[in-house]
PDB file of C-alpha atoms in Angstrom:
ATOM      1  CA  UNK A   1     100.985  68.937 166.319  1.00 57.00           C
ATOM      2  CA  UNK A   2     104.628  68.209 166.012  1.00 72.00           C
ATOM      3  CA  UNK A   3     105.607  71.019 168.315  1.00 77.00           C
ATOM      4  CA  UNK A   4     104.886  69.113 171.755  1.00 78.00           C
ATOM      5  CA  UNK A   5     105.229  65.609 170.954  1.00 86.00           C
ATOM      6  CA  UNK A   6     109.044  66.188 171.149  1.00 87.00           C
ATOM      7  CA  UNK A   7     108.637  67.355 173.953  1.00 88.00           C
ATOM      8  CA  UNK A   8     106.083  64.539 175.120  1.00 89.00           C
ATOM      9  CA  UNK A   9     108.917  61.802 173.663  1.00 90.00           C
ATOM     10  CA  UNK A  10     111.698  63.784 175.816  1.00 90.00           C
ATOM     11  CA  UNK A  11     109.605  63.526 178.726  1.00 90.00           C
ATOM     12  CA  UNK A  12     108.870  60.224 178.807  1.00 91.00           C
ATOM     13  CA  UNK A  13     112.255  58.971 177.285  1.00 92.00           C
ATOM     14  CA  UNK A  14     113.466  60.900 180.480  1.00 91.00           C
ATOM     15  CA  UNK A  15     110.958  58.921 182.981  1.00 90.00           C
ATOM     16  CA  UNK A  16     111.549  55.318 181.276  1.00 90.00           C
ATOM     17  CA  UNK A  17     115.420  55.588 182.171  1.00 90.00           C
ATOM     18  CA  UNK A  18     114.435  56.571 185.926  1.00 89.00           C
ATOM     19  CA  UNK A  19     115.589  53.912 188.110  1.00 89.00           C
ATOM     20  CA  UNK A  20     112.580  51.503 188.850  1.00 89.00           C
ATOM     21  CA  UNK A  21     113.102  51.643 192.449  1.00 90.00           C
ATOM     22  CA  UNK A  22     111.637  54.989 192.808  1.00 89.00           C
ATOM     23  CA  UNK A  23     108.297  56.313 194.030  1.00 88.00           C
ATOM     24  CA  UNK A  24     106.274  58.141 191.394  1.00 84.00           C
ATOM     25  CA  UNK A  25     106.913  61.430 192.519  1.00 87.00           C
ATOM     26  CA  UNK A  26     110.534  61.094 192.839  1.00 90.00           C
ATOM     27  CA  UNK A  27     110.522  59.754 189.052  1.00 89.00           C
ATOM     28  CA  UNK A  28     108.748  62.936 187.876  1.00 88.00           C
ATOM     29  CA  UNK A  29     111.307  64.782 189.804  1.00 90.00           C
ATOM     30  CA  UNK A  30     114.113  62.844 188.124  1.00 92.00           C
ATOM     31  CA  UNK A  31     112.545  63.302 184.620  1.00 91.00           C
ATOM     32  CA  UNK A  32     111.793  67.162 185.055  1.00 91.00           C
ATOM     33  CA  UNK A  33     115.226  67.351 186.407  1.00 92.00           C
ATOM     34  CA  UNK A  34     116.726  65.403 183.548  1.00 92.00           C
ATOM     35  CA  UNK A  35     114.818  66.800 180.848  1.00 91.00           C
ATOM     36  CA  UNK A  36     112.882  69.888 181.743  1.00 90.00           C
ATOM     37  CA  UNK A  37     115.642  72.677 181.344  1.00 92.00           C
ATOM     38  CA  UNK A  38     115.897  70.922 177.065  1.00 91.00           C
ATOM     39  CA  UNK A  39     112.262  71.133 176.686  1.00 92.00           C
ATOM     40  CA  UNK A  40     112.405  75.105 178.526  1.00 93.00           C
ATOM     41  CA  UNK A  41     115.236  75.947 176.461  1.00 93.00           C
ATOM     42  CA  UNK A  42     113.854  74.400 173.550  1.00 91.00           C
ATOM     43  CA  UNK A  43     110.377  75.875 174.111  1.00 92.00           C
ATOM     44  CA  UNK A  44     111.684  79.484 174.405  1.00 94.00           C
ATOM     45  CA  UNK A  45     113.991  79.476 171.225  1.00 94.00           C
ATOM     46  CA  UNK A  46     110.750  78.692 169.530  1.00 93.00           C
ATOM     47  CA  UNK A  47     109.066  81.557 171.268  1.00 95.00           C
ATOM     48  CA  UNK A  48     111.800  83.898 170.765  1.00 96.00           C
ATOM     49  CA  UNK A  49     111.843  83.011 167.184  1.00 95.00           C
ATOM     50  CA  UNK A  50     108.064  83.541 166.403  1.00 95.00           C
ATOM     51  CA  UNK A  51     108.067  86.815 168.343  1.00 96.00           C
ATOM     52  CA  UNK A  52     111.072  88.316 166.590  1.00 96.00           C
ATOM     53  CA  UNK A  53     108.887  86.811 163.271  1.00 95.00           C
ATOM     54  CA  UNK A  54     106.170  88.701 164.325  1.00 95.00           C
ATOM     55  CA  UNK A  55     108.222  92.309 163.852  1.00 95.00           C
ATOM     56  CA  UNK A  56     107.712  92.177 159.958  1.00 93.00           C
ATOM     57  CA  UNK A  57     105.644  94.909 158.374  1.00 93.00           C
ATOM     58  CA  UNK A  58     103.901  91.959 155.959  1.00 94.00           C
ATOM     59  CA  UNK A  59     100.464  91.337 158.268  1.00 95.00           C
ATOM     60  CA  UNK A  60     100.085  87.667 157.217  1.00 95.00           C
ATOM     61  CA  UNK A  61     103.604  86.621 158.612  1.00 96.00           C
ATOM     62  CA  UNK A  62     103.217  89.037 161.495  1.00 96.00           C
ATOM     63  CA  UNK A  63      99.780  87.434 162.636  1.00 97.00           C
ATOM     64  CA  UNK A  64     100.830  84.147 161.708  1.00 96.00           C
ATOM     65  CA  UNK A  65     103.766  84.554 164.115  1.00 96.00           C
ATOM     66  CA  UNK A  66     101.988  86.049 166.839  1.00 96.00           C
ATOM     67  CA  UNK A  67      99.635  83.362 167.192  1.00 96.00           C
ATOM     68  CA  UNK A  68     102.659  80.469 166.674  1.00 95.00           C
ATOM     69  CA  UNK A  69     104.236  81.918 169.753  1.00 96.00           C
ATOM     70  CA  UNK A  70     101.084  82.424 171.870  1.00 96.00           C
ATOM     71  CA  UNK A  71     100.677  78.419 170.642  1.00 94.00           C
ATOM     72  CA  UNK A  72     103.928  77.760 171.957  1.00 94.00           C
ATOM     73  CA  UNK A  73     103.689  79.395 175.340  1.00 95.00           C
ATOM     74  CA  UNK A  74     100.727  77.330 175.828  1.00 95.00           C
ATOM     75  CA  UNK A  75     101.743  74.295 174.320  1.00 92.00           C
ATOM     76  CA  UNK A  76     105.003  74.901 177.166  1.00 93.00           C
ATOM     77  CA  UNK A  77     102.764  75.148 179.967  1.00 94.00           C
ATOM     78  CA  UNK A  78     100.691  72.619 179.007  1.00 92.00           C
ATOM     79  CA  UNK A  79     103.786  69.993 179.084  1.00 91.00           C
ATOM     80  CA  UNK A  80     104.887  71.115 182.740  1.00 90.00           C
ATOM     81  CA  UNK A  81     101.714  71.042 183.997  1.00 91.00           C
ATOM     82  CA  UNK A  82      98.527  68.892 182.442  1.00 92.00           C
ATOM     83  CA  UNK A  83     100.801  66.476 180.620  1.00 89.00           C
ATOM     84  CA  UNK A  84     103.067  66.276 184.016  1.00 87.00           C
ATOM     85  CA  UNK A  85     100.218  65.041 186.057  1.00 88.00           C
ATOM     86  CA  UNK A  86      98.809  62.430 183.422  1.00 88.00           C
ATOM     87  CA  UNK A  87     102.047  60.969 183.504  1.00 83.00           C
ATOM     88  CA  UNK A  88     101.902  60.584 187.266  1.00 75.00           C
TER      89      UNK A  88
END
């Protein structure tokens, strides 16, 4: 659970600092401006780390990390997309 409300707080840190006399869509511009490339960046170290988990010969940690990043990937697209429009 704690892997996308960071990214959730970053968001919407990023859209409470927008200046108020913006429309809505140029506020989710300025917030995935602002704050998307930490939460892509962030996202993908955590995907790059699971994968490169997932190499091990020990089948527990290997599946474990397999799914984690498949999780991740989701989780990612999730935030840029379904989360992005609620917050509209």
């Amino acid at each position: 659970m704690g892997i996308g409300v960071d990214d959730m707080y970053v968001l919407i840190f990023t859209l409470d600092r927008a200046p108020k006399e913006l429309s809505g869509q140029e506020k989710v511009k300025f917030m995935m401006r602002n704050a998307g490339v930490s939460i892509t960046i962030t996202s993908f170290t955590n995907i790059f780390s699971f994968t490169m988990g997932s190499l091990t010969s020990i089948p527990a940690i290997k599946w474990f990390c397999q799914y984690a990043a498949l999780g991740m990937f989701f989780d990612y697209l999730n935030q840029i997309t379904f989360f992005l429009a609620c917050v509209c």
